JSON list of C-alpha atoms in Angstrom, two decimals:
[
{"chain": "A", "resi": 9, "resn": "MET", "atom": "CA", "xyz": [68.20, 190.69, 91.66]},
{"chain": "A", "resi": 10, "resn": "ILE", "atom": "CA", "xyz": [66.50, 188.97, 88.77]},
{"chain": "A", "resi": 11, "resn": "GLU", "atom": "CA", "xyz": [68.01, 189.04, 85.30]},
{"chain": "A", "resi": 12, "resn": "TYR", "atom": "CA", "xyz": [65.33, 191.36, 83.92]},
{"chain": "A", "resi": 13, "resn": "GLU", "atom": "CA", "xyz": [66.13, 193.99, 86.55]},
{"chain": "A", "resi": 14, "resn": "ILE", "atom": "CA", "xyz": [69.84, 193.73, 85.80]},
{"chain": "A", "resi": 15, "resn": "ILE", "atom": "CA", "xyz": [69.14, 194.28, 82.09]},
{"chain": "A", "resi": 16, "resn": "GLN", "atom": "CA", "xyz": [66.88, 197.25, 82.87]},
{"chain": "A", "resi": 17, "resn": "GLN", "atom": "CA", "xyz": [69.54, 198.75, 85.16]},
{"chain": "A", "resi": 18, "resn": "HIS", "atom": "CA", "xyz": [72.21, 198.29, 82.50]},
{"chain": "A", "resi": 19, "resn": "ALA", "atom": "CA", "xyz": [70.02, 199.83, 79.80]},
{"chain": "A", "resi": 20, "resn": "HIS", "atom": "CA", "xyz": [69.33, 202.82, 82.04]},
{"chain": "A", "resi": 21, "resn": "GLU", "atom": "CA", "xyz": [73.05, 203.33, 82.70]},
{"chain": "A", "resi": 22, "resn": "LEU", "atom": "CA", "xyz": [73.83, 203.13, 78.98]},
{"chain": "A", "resi": 23, "resn": "GLU", "atom": "CA", "xyz": [71.07, 205.63, 78.23]},
{"chain": "A", "resi": 24, "resn": "ALA", "atom": "CA", "xyz": [72.33, 208.02, 80.91]},
{"chain": "A", "resi": 25, "resn": "ARG", "atom": "CA", "xyz": [75.90, 207.78, 79.60]},
{"chain": "A", "resi": 26, "resn": "ALA", "atom": "CA", "xyz": [74.77, 208.36, 76.00]},
{"chain": "A", "resi": 27, "resn": "GLU", "atom": "CA", "xyz": [72.79, 211.42, 77.10]},
{"chain": "A", "resi": 28, "resn": "HIS", "atom": "CA", "xyz": [75.78, 212.75, 79.02]},
{"chain": "A", "resi": 29, "resn": "GLU", "atom": "CA", "xyz": [78.10, 212.26, 76.04]},
{"chain": "A", "resi": 30, "resn": "ARG", "atom": "CA", "xyz": [75.60, 214.01, 73.75]},
{"chain": "A", "resi": 31, "resn": "LEU", "atom": "CA", "xyz": [75.36, 216.98, 76.11]},
{"chain": "A", "resi": 32, "resn": "ALA", "atom": "CA", "xyz": [79.14, 217.16, 76.47]},
{"chain": "A", "resi": 33, "resn": "ARG", "atom": "CA", "xyz": [79.54, 217.07, 72.68]},
{"chain": "A", "resi": 34, "resn": "GLU", "atom": "CA", "xyz": [76.93, 219.83, 72.23]},
{"chain": "A", "resi": 35, "resn": "ALA", "atom": "CA", "xyz": [78.57, 221.99, 74.90]},
{"chain": "A", "resi": 36, "resn": "LYS", "atom": "CA", "xyz": [81.97, 221.57, 73.26]},
{"chain": "A", "resi": 37, "resn": "GLU", "atom": "CA", "xyz": [80.49, 222.45, 69.87]},
{"chain": "A", "resi": 38, "resn": "ALA", "atom": "CA", "xyz": [78.77, 225.52, 71.33]},
{"chain": "A", "resi": 39, "resn": "ARG", "atom": "CA", "xyz": [82.01, 226.73, 72.91]},
{"chain": "A", "resi": 40, "resn": "ARG", "atom": "CA", "xyz": [83.82, 226.23, 69.60]},
{"chain": "A", "resi": 41, "resn": "LEU", "atom": "CA", "xyz": [81.17, 228.18, 67.71]},
{"chain": "A", "resi": 42, "resn": "ARG", "atom": "CA", "xyz": [81.13, 230.99, 70.28]},
{"chain": "A", "resi": 43, "resn": "ARG", "atom": "CA", "xyz": [84.88, 231.51, 69.93]},
{"chain": "A", "resi": 44, "resn": "ARG", "atom": "CA", "xyz": [84.78, 232.17, 66.21]},
{"chain": "A", "resi": 45, "resn": "PRO", "atom": "CA", "xyz": [83.27, 235.38, 64.74]},
{"chain": "A", "resi": 46, "resn": "VAL", "atom": "CA", "xyz": [79.77, 235.27, 63.28]},
{"chain": "A", "resi": 47, "resn": "ALA", "atom": "CA", "xyz": [80.98, 235.87, 59.72]},
{"chain": "A", "resi": 48, "resn": "ALA", "atom": "CA", "xyz": [83.11, 232.74, 59.78]},
{"chain": "A", "resi": 49, "resn": "ARG", "atom": "CA", "xyz": [80.09, 230.72, 60.87]},
{"chain": "A", "resi": 50, "resn": "PHE", "atom": "CA", "xyz": [78.12, 231.81, 57.81]},
{"chain": "A", "resi": 51, "resn": "GLN", "atom": "CA", "xyz": [80.97, 231.08, 55.43]},
{"chain": "A", "resi": 52, "resn": "ARG", "atom": "CA", "xyz": [81.02, 227.44, 56.44]},
{"chain": "A", "resi": 53, "resn": "ARG", "atom": "CA", "xyz": [78.97, 225.05, 54.34]},
{"chain": "A", "resi": 54, "resn": "PRO", "atom": "CA", "xyz": [75.58, 224.27, 55.93]},
{"chain": "A", "resi": 55, "resn": "VAL", "atom": "CA", "xyz": [75.57, 221.33, 58.30]},
{"chain": "A", "resi": 56, "resn": "ARG", "atom": "CA", "xyz": [73.75, 218.27, 57.02]},
{"chain": "A", "resi": 57, "resn": "GLN", "atom": "CA", "xyz": [70.41, 217.67, 58.72]},
{"chain": "A", "resi": 58, "resn": "THR", "atom": "CA", "xyz": [70.52, 214.34, 60.53]},
{"chain": "A", "resi": 59, "resn": "GLU", "atom": "CA", "xyz": [66.83, 214.22, 61.40]},
{"chain": "A", "resi": 60, "resn": "CYS", "atom": "CA", "xyz": [64.06, 213.87, 58.84]}
]
């Protein structure tokens, strides 16, 4: 396997892991939000927007 392919493979694995971690984090957050009543959700300060 040439070096370029190894780098591509590694990049793909990193990307897949990052995606998995993001999904896991979102699922955990969703479960946490579902547990609490709706009123409590509105009392919290608004979440900062990360994207422009």
